[in-house]
Each structure stands twice: as C-alpha cells, then as structure tokens.
Amino acid sequence: AFVILPALQLLPHFKRKPFALLSVIVFGGLTTFMAIAVDTEFYHPDAKNIKDLISNPIITPLNSFLYNSSRSNLANHGLHPLYQHIVANLPQLLGPAFPLLFLSSRRKSTPFIAAISGILILSVFPHQEARFLIPAIPLILSSIRLPKRFQQVWIASWIIFNLIFGTLMGVYHQGGVVPMQNHIESMKDVSSVFW
C-alpha cells in the first residue's frame, strides 16, 4: 500500500531505460518465486516437487488480500469505520505530531505521498489496527516541520507522549509476550508457536 504511488514515479525512468524494467521484472519474479516456494513448503510440507508447487502454491499476499476482502472474515477480528485510521489510529501513533499534518507546512515529498496513499488504501478495509500504519510514521515525521513558535513546548510534549505510550504499549500492552514464551519453553511437546 505504501509503495504503489511512489512506484509510479519510476515509469518515466523505465521508459528511458527499458533494461532497468527488465531487471526489476526478472529479479522481482525470482524473489516472488522463492517466497512462494518457501511458503508452499512451510504450509504444505507434503509438496515435494515443482509440480506440487505449481498445482497448489501458497501465495501469502494474495491470500491475505482475499481474506481481508471478506467482511465476514474481518468481523471475527472487529469491524471499524472507514475513518478509524484517520481519527483514532494515526493520532495514537503520532501524538503531538498529528496536528502538524494539518497546521504546519509540510513537504509534498515522495515519503509524504507514500504515507498518505498507504493510509487511504488501508482505510478501505473494514478492520483497521494502529499497527498497520507503522510504516507511515517515519514517512510522515520526515515530511512535516516543527513549529518555530513553542518549539520547546512541542519537544517536551513529544518526549512526554513517547514516555507514556512507550510504557503503556511496550510494558503493559506487550507485557505478556515474554512470560508466555517462558511458559511455552517449559512445555515439553510444543514444536511450533504462531503469534
């Protein structure tokens, strides 16, 4: 989602240098084939040869898209309005930097376009979690300018925000992961764990 619009900026380059496009296609195809082969081997360990790989491949991004396109599947995880990312998730991740999206002069740069287009694309799906927007945060922060007035106040609020949310999310929200891993380690018959 975050690469689609920036990738379109490469079209003039590919027109000038078609060999570059061929290189992207060949190496992208090889990488895609390897990813499909690894996923197929992992999820279908009975697939032993190339024929099995071709007849029943596991294409994880496609499966993810198909799963997330079904409203009934997403209802199991919780449905959200289309504006969830904008009014709740983005402010939760950006904190005091969120108003700067609208109030400060921002650079209309490739990172900013990538962030906004990615957020809009992800907003189409009815299940929206803040973690889906994590790639947008550095893109946005590199595209906004700190206000000249009240700069010390803004920096202090940024530090306080990060201390509070770092503690809340890093300690309390994720606090069960390490104890659970320690518990699983003590179990004898567990060979795989999926989070």
PDB file of C-alpha atoms in Angstrom:
ATOM      1  CA  ALA A   1       0.000   0.000   0.000  1.00  0.00           C
ATOM      2  CA  PHE A   2       2.839   2.392   0.785  1.00  0.00           C
ATOM      3  CA  VAL A   3       4.783   1.670  -2.403  1.00  0.00           C
ATOM      4  CA  ILE A   4       2.086   1.912  -5.088  1.00  0.00           C
ATOM      5  CA  LEU A   5       2.140   5.670  -5.813  1.00  0.00           C
ATOM      6  CA  PRO A   6       5.903   6.118  -5.381  1.00  0.00           C
ATOM      7  CA  ALA A   7       6.447   3.183  -7.755  1.00  0.00           C
ATOM      8  CA  LEU A   8       4.506   5.043 -10.438  1.00  0.00           C
ATOM      9  CA  GLN A   9       7.240   7.686 -10.379  1.00  0.00           C
ATOM     10  CA  LEU A  10       9.552   5.057 -11.890  1.00  0.00           C
ATOM     11  CA  LEU A  11       7.540   4.813 -15.123  1.00  0.00           C
ATOM     12  CA  PRO A  12       9.427   7.633 -16.913  1.00  0.00           C
ATOM     13  CA  HIS A  13      12.721   6.036 -15.845  1.00  0.00           C
ATOM     14  CA  PHE A  14      11.632   2.658 -17.244  1.00  0.00           C
ATOM     15  CA  LYS A  15      10.608   4.349 -20.483  1.00  0.00           C
ATOM     16  CA  ARG A  16      14.083   5.831 -20.840  1.00  0.00           C
ATOM     17  CA  LYS A  17      15.871   2.672 -19.682  1.00  0.00           C
ATOM     18  CA  PRO A  18      13.825  -0.441 -20.516  1.00  0.00           C
ATOM     19  CA  PHE A  19      16.639  -2.716 -19.329  1.00  0.00           C
ATOM     20  CA  ALA A  20      16.004  -1.427 -15.796  1.00  0.00           C
ATOM     21  CA  LEU A  21      12.378  -2.573 -16.078  1.00  0.00           C
ATOM     22  CA  LEU A  22      13.513  -5.972 -17.334  1.00  0.00           C
ATOM     23  CA  SER A  23      15.890  -6.237 -14.381  1.00  0.00           C
ATOM     24  CA  VAL A  24      13.095  -5.402 -11.919  1.00  0.00           C
ATOM     25  CA  ILE A  25      10.792  -7.965 -13.549  1.00  0.00           C
ATOM     26  CA  VAL A  26      13.403 -10.752 -13.591  1.00  0.00           C
ATOM     27  CA  PHE A  27      14.685 -10.272 -10.052  1.00  0.00           C
ATOM     28  CA  GLY A  28      11.213  -9.476  -8.693  1.00  0.00           C
ATOM     29  CA  GLY A  29       9.972 -12.673 -10.342  1.00  0.00           C
ATOM     30  CA  LEU A  30      12.813 -14.724  -8.821  1.00  0.00           C
ATOM     31  CA  THR A  31      12.167 -13.252  -5.379  1.00  0.00           C
ATOM     32  CA  THR A  32       8.432 -13.902  -5.752  1.00  0.00           C
ATOM     33  CA  PHE A  33       9.067 -17.494  -6.850  1.00  0.00           C
ATOM     34  CA  MET A  34      11.344 -18.097  -3.845  1.00  0.00           C
ATOM     35  CA  ALA A  35       8.791 -16.605  -1.443  1.00  0.00           C
ATOM     36  CA  ILE A  36       6.014 -18.769  -2.911  1.00  0.00           C
ATOM     37  CA  ALA A  37       8.243 -21.864  -2.774  1.00  0.00           C
ATOM     38  CA  VAL A  38       9.172 -21.249   0.878  1.00  0.00           C
ATOM     39  CA  ASP A  39       5.559 -20.539   1.903  1.00  0.00           C
ATOM     40  CA  THR A  40       4.274 -23.571  -0.005  1.00  0.00           C
ATOM     41  CA  GLU A  41       6.908 -25.803   1.600  1.00  0.00           C
ATOM     42  CA  PHE A  42       6.090 -24.439   5.049  1.00  0.00           C
ATOM     43  CA  TYR A  43       2.292 -24.630   4.811  1.00  0.00           C
ATOM     44  CA  HIS A  44       2.186 -27.775   2.633  1.00  0.00           C
ATOM     45  CA  PRO A  45       5.106 -29.928   3.775  1.00  0.00           C
ATOM     46  CA  ASP A  46       3.739 -32.774   1.622  1.00  0.00           C
ATOM     47  CA  ALA A  47       4.549 -30.724  -1.543  1.00  0.00           C
ATOM     48  CA  LYS A  48       7.765 -32.415  -2.681  1.00  0.00           C
ATOM     49  CA  ASN A  49       8.387 -31.255  -6.243  1.00  0.00           C
ATOM     50  CA  ILE A  50       7.905 -28.390  -8.670  1.00  0.00           C
ATOM     51  CA  LYS A  51       4.644 -29.904  -9.958  1.00  0.00           C
ATOM     52  CA  ASP A  52       3.141 -29.660  -6.461  1.00  0.00           C
ATOM     53  CA  LEU A  53       4.392 -26.080  -6.203  1.00  0.00           C
ATOM     54  CA  ILE A  54       2.717 -25.134  -9.485  1.00  0.00           C
ATOM     55  CA  SER A  55      -0.540 -27.013  -8.883  1.00  0.00           C
ATOM     56  CA  ASN A  56      -1.154 -25.794  -5.314  1.00  0.00           C
ATOM     57  CA  PRO A  57       1.001 -22.739  -4.500  1.00  0.00           C
ATOM     58  CA  ILE A  58       0.657 -20.699  -1.334  1.00  0.00           C
ATOM     59  CA  ILE A  59       0.738 -17.013  -2.325  1.00  0.00           C
ATOM     60  CA  THR A  60       0.638 -15.250   1.014  1.00  0.00           C
ATOM     61  CA  PRO A  61      -0.039 -11.640  -0.170  1.00  0.00           C
ATOM     62  CA  LEU A  62      -2.904 -12.884  -2.357  1.00  0.00           C
ATOM     63  CA  ASN A  63      -4.321 -14.985   0.484  1.00  0.00           C
ATOM     64  CA  SER A  64      -4.044 -12.004   2.814  1.00  0.00           C
ATOM     65  CA  PHE A  65      -5.836  -9.755   0.325  1.00  0.00           C
ATOM     66  CA  LEU A  66      -8.615 -12.319  -0.238  1.00  0.00           C
ATOM     67  CA  TYR A  67      -9.040 -12.887   3.494  1.00  0.00           C
ATOM     68  CA  ASN A  68      -9.131  -9.165   4.238  1.00  0.00           C
ATOM     69  CA  SER A  69     -11.574  -8.524   1.399  1.00  0.00           C
ATOM     70  CA  SER A  70     -14.218 -10.641   3.098  1.00  0.00           C
ATOM     71  CA  ARG A  71     -16.284  -8.690   5.594  1.00  0.00           C
ATOM     72  CA  SER A  72     -17.357 -11.909   7.330  1.00  0.00           C
ATOM     73  CA  ASN A  73     -13.714 -12.867   7.979  1.00  0.00           C
ATOM     74  CA  LEU A  74     -12.908  -9.439   9.333  1.00  0.00           C
ATOM     75  CA  ALA A  75     -15.982  -9.484  11.573  1.00  0.00           C
ATOM     76  CA  ASN A  76     -14.137 -12.113  13.640  1.00  0.00           C
ATOM     77  CA  HIS A  77     -11.441  -9.531  14.388  1.00  0.00           C
ATOM     78  CA  GLY A  78     -13.667  -6.464  14.688  1.00  0.00           C
ATOM     79  CA  LEU A  79     -15.096  -4.100  12.090  1.00  0.00           C
ATOM     80  CA  HIS A  80     -14.193  -0.425  12.045  1.00  0.00           C
ATOM     81  CA  PRO A  81     -15.498   2.593  10.146  1.00  0.00           C
ATOM     82  CA  LEU A  82     -13.517   3.803   7.129  1.00  0.00           C
ATOM     83  CA  TYR A  83     -12.266   6.807   9.119  1.00  0.00           C
ATOM     84  CA  GLN A  84     -10.767   4.737  12.000  1.00  0.00           C
ATOM     85  CA  HIS A  85      -7.175   5.225  10.842  1.00  0.00           C
ATOM     86  CA  ILE A  86      -7.575   8.991  10.496  1.00  0.00           C
ATOM     87  CA  VAL A  87      -9.490   9.822  13.683  1.00  0.00           C
ATOM     88  CA  ALA A  88      -8.081   7.226  16.115  1.00  0.00           C
ATOM     89  CA  ASN A  89      -5.078   5.209  14.920  1.00  0.00           C
ATOM     90  CA  LEU A  90      -2.993   7.978  13.370  1.00  0.00           C
ATOM     91  CA  PRO A  91      -3.380  10.344  16.371  1.00  0.00           C
ATOM     92  CA  GLN A  92      -2.494   7.429  18.676  1.00  0.00           C
ATOM     93  CA  LEU A  93       0.747   6.818  16.776  1.00  0.00           C
ATOM     94  CA  LEU A  94       1.734  10.422  16.057  1.00  0.00           C
ATOM     95  CA  GLY A  95       0.603  12.064  19.282  1.00  0.00           C
ATOM     96  CA  PRO A  96       1.555  15.756  19.306  1.00  0.00           C
ATOM     97  CA  ALA A  97       2.808  15.478  15.709  1.00  0.00           C
ATOM     98  CA  PHE A  98      -0.705  14.705  14.415  1.00  0.00           C
ATOM     99  CA  PRO A  99      -1.923  18.339  14.309  1.00  0.00           C
ATOM    100  CA  LEU A 100       1.229  19.239  12.378  1.00  0.00           C
ATOM    101  CA  LEU A 101      -0.175  17.286   9.441  1.00  0.00           C
ATOM    102  CA  PHE A 102      -2.807  19.976   9.080  1.00  0.00           C
ATOM    103  CA  LEU A 103      -1.273  23.060  10.735  1.00  0.00           C
ATOM    104  CA  SER A 104       2.359  23.120   9.640  1.00  0.00           C
ATOM    105  CA  SER A 105       3.820  23.460   6.225  1.00  0.00           C
ATOM    106  CA  ARG A 106       4.681  20.004   5.045  1.00  0.00           C
ATOM    107  CA  ARG A 107       6.817  18.894   2.198  1.00  0.00           C
ATOM    108  CA  LYS A 108       4.867  17.342  -0.663  1.00  0.00           C
ATOM    109  CA  SER A 109       7.583  14.744  -0.978  1.00  0.00           C
ATOM    110  CA  THR A 110       7.611  11.130  -2.053  1.00  0.00           C
ATOM    111  CA  PRO A 111       7.629   9.924   1.592  1.00  0.00           C
ATOM    112  CA  PHE A 112       4.568  12.063   2.389  1.00  0.00           C
ATOM    113  CA  ILE A 113       2.718  10.858  -0.726  1.00  0.00           C
ATOM    114  CA  ALA A 114       3.627   7.248   0.126  1.00  0.00           C
ATOM    115  CA  ALA A 115       2.326   7.649   3.684  1.00  0.00           C
ATOM    116  CA  ILE A 116      -0.963   9.309   2.761  1.00  0.00           C
ATOM    117  CA  SER A 117      -1.688   6.958  -0.153  1.00  0.00           C
ATOM    118  CA  GLY A 118      -0.892   3.933   2.014  1.00  0.00           C
ATOM    119  CA  ILE A 119      -3.190   5.154   4.783  1.00  0.00           C
ATOM    120  CA  LEU A 120      -6.003   5.786   2.298  1.00  0.00           C
ATOM    121  CA  ILE A 121      -5.596   2.351   0.697  1.00  0.00           C
ATOM    122  CA  LEU A 122      -5.559   0.616   4.091  1.00  0.00           C
ATOM    123  CA  SER A 123      -8.638   2.612   5.129  1.00  0.00           C
ATOM    124  CA  VAL A 124     -10.681   0.747   2.510  1.00  0.00           C
ATOM    125  CA  PHE A 125     -10.540  -2.454   4.580  1.00  0.00           C
ATOM    126  CA  PRO A 126     -13.069  -2.534   7.434  1.00  0.00           C
ATOM    127  CA  HIS A 127     -10.623  -3.975  10.002  1.00  0.00           C
ATOM    128  CA  GLN A 128      -8.159  -1.250  10.961  1.00  0.00           C
ATOM    129  CA  GLU A 129      -5.489  -1.554  13.615  1.00  0.00           C
ATOM    130  CA  ALA A 130      -2.930   1.088  14.526  1.00  0.00           C
ATOM    131  CA  ARG A 131      -0.056  -1.316  13.845  1.00  0.00           C
ATOM    132  CA  PHE A 132      -0.996  -1.385  10.154  1.00  0.00           C
ATOM    133  CA  LEU A 133       0.099   2.272   9.948  1.00  0.00           C
ATOM    134  CA  ILE A 134       3.544   1.838  11.495  1.00  0.00           C
ATOM    135  CA  PRO A 135       5.324   2.140   8.097  1.00  0.00           C
ATOM    136  CA  ALA A 136       3.648   5.531   7.618  1.00  0.00           C
ATOM    137  CA  ILE A 137       5.014   7.069  10.817  1.00  0.00           C
ATOM    138  CA  PRO A 138       8.648   7.678   9.751  1.00  0.00           C
ATOM    139  CA  LEU A 139       7.404   8.774   6.324  1.00  0.00           C
ATOM    140  CA  ILE A 140       5.124  11.376   7.911  1.00  0.00           C
ATOM    141  CA  LEU A 141       7.628  12.533  10.529  1.00  0.00           C
ATOM    142  CA  SER A 142      10.255  13.111   7.847  1.00  0.00           C
ATOM    143  CA  SER A 143       7.755  15.226   5.877  1.00  0.00           C
ATOM    144  CA  ILE A 144       6.483  17.678   8.497  1.00  0.00           C
ATOM    145  CA  ARG A 145       8.215  20.677  10.025  1.00  0.00           C
ATOM    146  CA  LEU A 146       8.326  21.532  13.687  1.00  0.00           C
ATOM    147  CA  PRO A 147       6.603  24.802  14.551  1.00  0.00           C
ATOM    148  CA  LYS A 148       9.024  27.655  15.167  1.00  0.00           C
ATOM    149  CA  ARG A 149       6.779  29.054  17.893  1.00  0.00           C
ATOM    150  CA  PHE A 150       6.565  26.938  21.033  1.00  0.00           C
ATOM    151  CA  GLN A 151       9.283  24.577  19.769  1.00  0.00           C
ATOM    152  CA  GLN A 152      10.439  23.690  23.314  1.00  0.00           C
ATOM    153  CA  VAL A 153       6.838  23.024  24.361  1.00  0.00           C
ATOM    154  CA  TRP A 154       6.322  20.779  21.359  1.00  0.00           C
ATOM    155  CA  ILE A 155       9.554  18.848  22.020  1.00  0.00           C
ATOM    156  CA  ALA A 156       8.623  18.430  25.693  1.00  0.00           C
ATOM    157  CA  SER A 157       5.155  17.156  24.743  1.00  0.00           C
ATOM    158  CA  TRP A 158       6.760  14.754  22.236  1.00  0.00           C
ATOM    159  CA  ILE A 159       9.076  13.344  24.931  1.00  0.00           C
ATOM    160  CA  ILE A 160       6.230  13.005  27.452  1.00  0.00           C
ATOM    161  CA  PHE A 161       3.982  11.364  24.835  1.00  0.00           C
ATOM    162  CA  ASN A 162       6.680   8.835  23.944  1.00  0.00           C
ATOM    163  CA  LEU A 163       7.451   8.053  27.595  1.00  0.00           C
ATOM    164  CA  ILE A 164       3.776   7.456  28.392  1.00  0.00           C
ATOM    165  CA  PHE A 165       2.953   5.434  25.275  1.00  0.00           C
ATOM    166  CA  GLY A 166       6.291   3.602  25.346  1.00  0.00           C
ATOM    167  CA  THR A 167       5.452   2.442  28.868  1.00  0.00           C
ATOM    168  CA  LEU A 168       1.786   1.758  28.131  1.00  0.00           C
ATOM    169  CA  MET A 169       2.315  -0.160  24.889  1.00  0.00           C
ATOM    170  CA  GLY A 170       5.825  -1.514  25.452  1.00  0.00           C
ATOM    171  CA  VAL A 171       5.388  -2.731  29.019  1.00  0.00           C
ATOM    172  CA  TYR A 172       1.703  -3.211  29.740  1.00  0.00           C
ATOM    173  CA  HIS A 173       0.245  -3.995  26.316  1.00  0.00           C
ATOM    174  CA  GLN A 174       3.077  -6.346  25.290  1.00  0.00           C
ATOM    175  CA  GLY A 175       3.918  -7.401  28.833  1.00  0.00           C
ATOM    176  CA  GLY A 176       2.573 -10.926  28.424  1.00  0.00           C
ATOM    177  CA  VAL A 177       4.738 -11.928  25.467  1.00  0.00           C
ATOM    178  CA  VAL A 178       7.962 -12.795  27.355  1.00  0.00           C
ATOM    179  CA  PRO A 179       6.211 -14.590  30.241  1.00  0.00           C
ATOM    180  CA  MET A 180       4.211 -16.589  27.666  1.00  0.00           C
ATOM    181  CA  GLN A 181       7.406 -17.527  25.814  1.00  0.00           C
ATOM    182  CA  ASN A 182       8.962 -18.655  29.098  1.00  0.00           C
ATOM    183  CA  HIS A 183       5.864 -20.747  29.798  1.00  0.00           C
ATOM    184  CA  ILE A 184       5.959 -22.320  26.344  1.00  0.00           C
ATOM    185  CA  GLU A 185       9.654 -23.113  26.802  1.00  0.00           C
ATOM    186  CA  SER A 186       8.797 -25.133  29.909  1.00  0.00           C
ATOM    187  CA  MET A 187       6.281 -27.238  27.944  1.00  0.00           C
ATOM    188  CA  LYS A 188       7.774 -30.427  26.506  1.00  0.00           C
ATOM    189  CA  ASP A 189       5.571 -31.226  23.499  1.00  0.00           C
ATOM    190  CA  VAL A 190       5.339 -27.812  21.796  1.00  0.00           C
ATOM    191  CA  SER A 191       7.200 -27.658  18.496  1.00  0.00           C
ATOM    192  CA  SER A 192       5.662 -24.576  16.808  1.00  0.00           C
ATOM    193  CA  VAL A 193       4.036 -21.406  18.084  1.00  0.00           C
ATOM    194  CA  PHE A 194       2.232 -18.816  15.960  1.00  0.00           C
ATOM    195  CA  TRP A 195       1.537 -15.309  17.237  1.00  0.00           C
TER     196      TRP A 195
END
